Coordinates of C-alpha atoms in Angstrom, one line a residue:
Chain A
M1038 CA -31.0 -3.1 3.4
P1039 CA -32.2 -0.3 1.0
T1040 CA -35.5 -0.7 -0.5
I1041 CA -34.7 0.6 -4.0
P1042 CA -33.0 -2.1 -6.0
L1043 CA -30.8 0.4 -7.9
I1044 CA -29.3 1.8 -4.8
S1045 CA -28.5 -1.6 -3.5
T1046 CA -26.8 -2.4 -6.8
L1047 CA -24.8 0.8 -6.6
E1048 CA -23.8 -0.1 -3.0
S1049 CA -22.3 -3.3 -4.0
Y1050 CA -20.6 -1.6 -7.0
L1051 CA -19.0 1.0 -4.6
K1052 CA -18.1 -1.8 -2.0
L1053 CA -16.3 -3.6 -4.9
T1054 CA -14.6 -0.5 -6.1
S1055 CA -13.2 0.3 -2.7
S1056 CA -12.0 -3.2 -2.2
R1057 CA -10.2 -2.9 -5.5
E1058 CA -8.7 0.5 -4.3
Q1059 CA -7.5 -1.3 -1.2
A1060 CA -5.8 -4.2 -3.1
I1061 CA -4.1 -1.5 -5.3
S1062 CA -3.0 0.4 -2.2
S1063 CA -1.4 -2.7 -0.7
N1064 CA 0.4 -3.4 -4.1
M1065 CA 1.8 0.1 -4.0
A1066 CA 2.7 -0.2 -0.3
N1067 CA 4.6 -3.4 -1.0
V1068 CA 6.6 -2.1 -4.1
D1069 CA 9.8 -2.6 -2.3
T1070 CA 8.9 -5.9 -0.4
P1071 CA 11.0 -8.9 -1.7
G1072 CA 8.9 -11.8 -2.8
Y1073 CA 5.5 -9.9 -2.8
R1074 CA 3.1 -10.9 -5.5
T1075 CA 0.7 -8.4 -7.1
R1076 CA -2.9 -8.9 -6.0
D1077 CA -6.1 -7.9 -7.4
I1078 CA -9.8 -8.8 -7.6
N1079 CA -11.6 -9.9 -10.7
F1080 CA -13.8 -6.8 -11.1
Q1081 CA -16.1 -8.1 -13.8
G1082 CA -16.6 -11.6 -12.2
E1083 CA -17.3 -10.3 -8.7
L1084 CA -19.7 -7.6 -10.0
S1085 CA -21.8 -10.0 -11.9
K1086 CA -21.9 -12.3 -8.9
A1087 CA -23.1 -9.5 -6.7
M1088 CA -25.7 -8.4 -9.3
N1089 CA -26.9 -12.0 -9.3
G1090 CA -27.2 -12.0 -5.7
I1091 CA -29.3 -8.8 -5.7
L1092 CA -31.5 -10.1 -8.4
N1093 CA -32.1 -13.4 -6.6
E1094 CA -33.0 -11.4 -3.4
S1095 CA -35.5 -9.1 -5.3
A1096 CA -37.0 -12.2 -7.0
G1097 CA -37.9 -13.6 -3.5
G1098 CA -34.7 -15.4 -2.4
S1099 CA -34.5 -15.1 1.3
Q1100 CA -30.7 -15.1 1.9
S1101 CA -29.0 -11.8 2.1
M1102 CA -25.5 -12.8 1.4
Q1103 CA -22.5 -10.7 2.2
L1104 CA -20.1 -11.4 -0.6
T1105 CA -16.5 -10.7 0.2
P1106 CA -14.6 -10.3 -3.1
V1107 CA -11.8 -13.0 -3.7
V1108 CA -8.3 -11.4 -3.7
Q1109 CA -6.0 -13.4 -6.0
E1110 CA -2.6 -13.1 -7.5
V1111 CA -2.3 -11.6 -10.8
K1112 CA -0.5 -13.7 -13.4
G1113 CA 1.7 -12.8 -16.2
L1114 CA 3.5 -9.9 -14.8
M1115 CA 7.2 -9.5 -15.1
E1116 CA 9.1 -10.5 -12.0
R1117 CA 12.1 -8.7 -10.6
P1118 CA 15.2 -10.6 -9.3
D1119 CA 13.9 -10.2 -5.7
G1120 CA 10.6 -12.1 -6.5
N1121 CA 8.5 -9.0 -6.5
N1122 CA 6.3 -8.5 -9.5
V1123 CA 4.6 -5.1 -8.8
N1124 CA 4.3 -3.0 -11.9
L1125 CA 4.0 0.6 -11.0
D1126 CA 2.4 1.7 -14.4
R1127 CA -0.2 -0.9 -14.0
E1128 CA -1.0 0.0 -10.4
G1129 CA -1.0 3.8 -11.2
L1130 CA -3.4 3.4 -14.2
L1131 CA -5.6 1.1 -12.2
M1132 CA -5.8 3.4 -9.3
S1133 CA -6.9 6.3 -11.5
Q1134 CA -9.5 4.1 -13.2
T1135 CA -10.8 2.8 -9.8
Q1136 CA -11.1 6.3 -8.5
L1137 CA -13.1 7.4 -11.6
Q1138 CA -15.3 4.4 -11.3
Y1139 CA -16.0 5.2 -7.7
Q1140 CA -16.9 8.7 -8.6
I1141 CA -19.4 7.4 -11.2
G1142 CA -21.0 5.2 -8.5
V1143 CA -21.2 8.2 -6.1
Q1144 CA -22.7 10.4 -8.7
L1145 CA -25.3 7.8 -9.5
V1146 CA -26.3 7.4 -5.9
K1147 CA -26.5 11.1 -5.5
H1148 CA -28.8 11.2 -8.5
Q1149 CA -31.0 8.5 -7.1
F1150 CA -31.5 10.5 -3.8
H1151 CA -32.1 13.7 -5.8
Q1152 CA -34.8 11.9 -7.7
I1153 CA -36.6 10.6 -4.5
L1154 CA -36.2 14.1 -3.0
S1155 CA -37.8 15.7 -6.1
A1156 CA -40.7 13.0 -5.9
I1157 CA -41.2 13.9 -2.2
S1158 CA -41.3 17.7 -2.8
G1159 CA -43.6 17.2 -5.8
G1160 CA -41.2 18.2 -8.5
G1161 CA -40.5 21.7 -9.5
Q1162 CA -39.4 23.5 -6.3
S1163 CA -36.8 21.7 -4.5
Chain B
M1324 CA -12.8 -3.8 4.0
N1325 CA -13.3 -0.1 3.6
L1326 CA -11.5 3.0 2.3
F1327 CA -10.0 3.7 5.8
D1328 CA -8.1 0.4 5.4
S1329 CA -6.5 1.8 2.3
L1330 CA -5.2 4.7 4.4
T1331 CA -3.9 2.2 6.9
I1332 CA -2.1 0.3 4.2
S1333 CA -0.6 3.5 2.5
G1334 CA 0.4 4.8 5.9
S1335 CA 2.3 1.8 6.8
A1336 CA 4.2 2.1 3.7
L1337 CA 5.0 5.8 4.3
A1338 CA 6.2 4.9 7.8
A1339 CA 8.4 2.1 6.5
E1340 CA 9.8 4.2 3.7
R1341 CA 10.6 7.1 6.1
Q1342 CA 12.5 4.6 8.4
R1343 CA 14.3 3.3 5.4
S1344 CA 15.5 6.8 4.4
E1345 CA 16.6 7.4 8.0
I1346 CA 18.7 4.3 7.9
V1347 CA 20.3 5.5 4.7
A1348 CA 20.9 8.9 6.1
A1349 CA 22.6 7.2 9.1
N1350 CA 24.8 5.2 6.7
L1351 CA 25.8 8.3 4.8
A1352 CA 26.4 10.3 8.0
N1353 CA 28.6 7.5 9.3
A1354 CA 30.5 6.7 6.2
E1355 CA 33.8 7.7 7.8
T1356 CA 33.1 6.6 11.3
T1357 CA 35.9 4.4 12.8
H1358 CA 34.9 4.3 16.4
T1359 CA 31.6 3.0 17.8
D1360 CA 30.3 2.0 21.2
A1361 CA 30.4 -1.6 20.1
G1362 CA 34.0 -1.3 19.0
G1363 CA 35.4 -1.3 15.6
P1364 CA 34.1 0.9 12.7
Y1365 CA 30.5 1.6 12.0
R1366 CA 28.6 -1.3 10.2
R1367 CA 26.3 -0.4 7.3
K1368 CA 22.7 -1.1 8.1
E1369 CA 19.9 -2.3 5.8
V1370 CA 16.1 -2.7 6.4
V1371 CA 14.1 -5.8 5.5
F1372 CA 10.6 -5.0 4.4
Q1373 CA 7.9 -7.6 5.2
S1374 CA 4.3 -7.7 3.9
S1375 CA 1.5 -8.8 6.4
S1376 CA -0.2 -11.9 4.8
A1377 CA -3.2 -14.0 5.6
S1378 CA -5.6 -12.0 3.5
S1379 CA -8.3 -14.6 3.1
F1380 CA -7.8 -15.7 6.7
R1381 CA -8.3 -12.1 8.0
L1382 CA -11.4 -11.9 5.9
A1383 CA -12.7 -15.1 7.4
L1384 CA -12.1 -13.9 10.9
A1385 CA -13.4 -10.4 10.1
S1386 CA -16.7 -12.0 9.0
T1387 CA -17.0 -13.4 12.5
G1388 CA -17.1 -10.0 13.9
N1389 CA -13.6 -9.8 15.3
M1390 CA -12.5 -6.6 13.5
N1391 CA -9.4 -5.8 15.6
L1392 CA -7.1 -7.7 13.4
P1393 CA -4.3 -5.9 11.4
V1394 CA -5.2 -5.0 8.0
A1395 CA -3.9 -7.3 5.3
G1396 CA -1.4 -6.0 2.8
T1397 CA 0.4 -3.6 5.0
V1398 CA 4.2 -3.4 5.0
Q1399 CA 6.5 -3.1 7.9
I1400 CA 10.2 -3.3 8.7
S1401 CA 10.7 -6.7 10.2
Q1402 CA 14.3 -6.1 11.1
V1403 CA 17.3 -3.9 10.6
V1404 CA 20.3 -6.1 9.5
E1405 CA 23.9 -5.1 9.4
D1406 CA 25.8 -5.5 6.2
P1407 CA 28.4 -8.3 6.7
T1408 CA 30.9 -6.7 4.2
P1409 CA 34.3 -6.5 5.9
P1410 CA 35.6 -3.0 6.6
V1411 CA 37.9 -1.3 4.2
M1412 CA 41.5 -1.0 5.5
R1413 CA 43.3 2.2 4.9
Y1414 CA 46.9 2.9 5.8
E1415 CA 46.9 5.8 8.3
P1416 CA 49.6 5.2 11.0
N1417 CA 48.9 8.5 12.8
H1418 CA 45.2 7.7 13.2
P1419 CA 44.2 6.9 16.9
D1420 CA 42.2 3.9 15.8
A1421 CA 45.0 2.5 13.6
N1422 CA 46.1 -1.2 14.4
K1423 CA 49.6 -2.2 15.1
D1424 CA 50.4 -2.4 11.3
G1425 CA 49.1 1.2 10.9
Y1426 CA 45.8 0.4 9.2
V1427 CA 42.5 1.8 10.1
A1428 CA 39.2 0.1 9.5
Y1429 CA 36.7 2.2 7.8
P1430 CA 33.0 1.2 7.0
A1431 CA 32.4 -0.3 3.6
I1432 CA 29.9 2.4 2.5
N1433 CA 29.6 3.5 -1.1
P1434 CA 27.9 6.9 -1.0
V1435 CA 26.6 6.4 -4.7
S1436 CA 24.7 3.2 -3.9
E1437 CA 23.4 4.9 -0.7
M1438 CA 22.1 7.9 -2.7
V1439 CA 20.4 5.5 -5.3
D1440 CA 18.7 3.8 -2.4
L1441 CA 17.6 7.1 -1.0
M1442 CA 16.1 8.2 -4.2
S1443 CA 14.3 5.0 -4.6
S1444 CA 12.9 5.4 -1.1
V1445 CA 11.9 8.9 -1.8
R1446 CA 10.0 7.9 -4.9
S1447 CA 8.2 5.0 -3.2
Y1448 CA 7.2 7.7 -0.4
Q1449 CA 5.8 9.9 -3.1
L1450 CA 3.9 7.1 -4.7
N1451 CA 2.2 6.1 -1.5
A1452 CA 1.5 9.7 -0.6
S1453 CA -0.4 10.0 -4.0
A1454 CA -2.2 6.8 -3.0
V1455 CA -3.3 8.4 0.2
A1456 CA -4.4 11.4 -1.7
A1457 CA -6.5 9.2 -4.0
A1458 CA -8.2 7.3 -1.0
K1459 CA -8.8 10.6 0.6
Q1460 CA -10.6 12.0 -2.4
M1461 CA -12.8 8.8 -2.6
I1462 CA -13.7 9.3 1.2
Q1463 CA -14.5 12.9 0.5
Q1464 CA -16.8 11.9 -2.4
S1465 CA -18.7 9.5 -0.2
I1466 CA -19.1 12.3 2.3
D1467 CA -20.4 14.5 -0.4
I1468 CA -23.4 12.2 -0.9
L1469 CA -24.8 13.7 2.3
K1470 CA -24.7 17.1 0.8
S1471 CA -27.5 18.0 -1.6

């Protein structure tokens, strides 16, 4: 478990983003499967759940819980005659969005490590 | 639950779509085949896609430490079925496969609908290939954390 709270927050953010990426991949893979229903994770809800878990832990809570995001069906999408309701525009947009979110997380982690490194080397010269 | 699982999922779709286009190619190639090993004209074939389910079950099992389970959400071809449409009868009395009335049974294959199916398959293949590229880029970014 990382000692720096921000890095563990970013870790759960990255985990969540890659889980969402996986859900989108499987929606795209099943674009021609009859009866397949679009699946997704509730990003906001899962993120706040993970954040609360980290906050509890840093506040002295003992349990280090490993939250697995709940994958659920997406409601309100138009269904094709074969019972499949994958919307390619939705999946494509979400995939680029998730990719960028992941990039943000990675950049922030890199930035954290750079800060630690610059503290170790006494600033200035790297 | 990691990015390599996304690659597995997209890879399964690539394999399934490739097999689908192979079947379509076989249908197009055999559109005029009147003689097969099984006897009678060639029968049009179709693939049946199936999604692997039990997502939450897999998660529960994976949390117990057994990680050798198949990744949820992959797609595979469960079976290849034959189109039950009766063959088209054409009057060609000099054909070696003609019946006693002079009719030859030709496969009921419409090249236009096969081409549409092929295009759909190619587009899905491209879509999943771009999903692979996206997952690859994300993995590369994670590796770049190590670089400073």
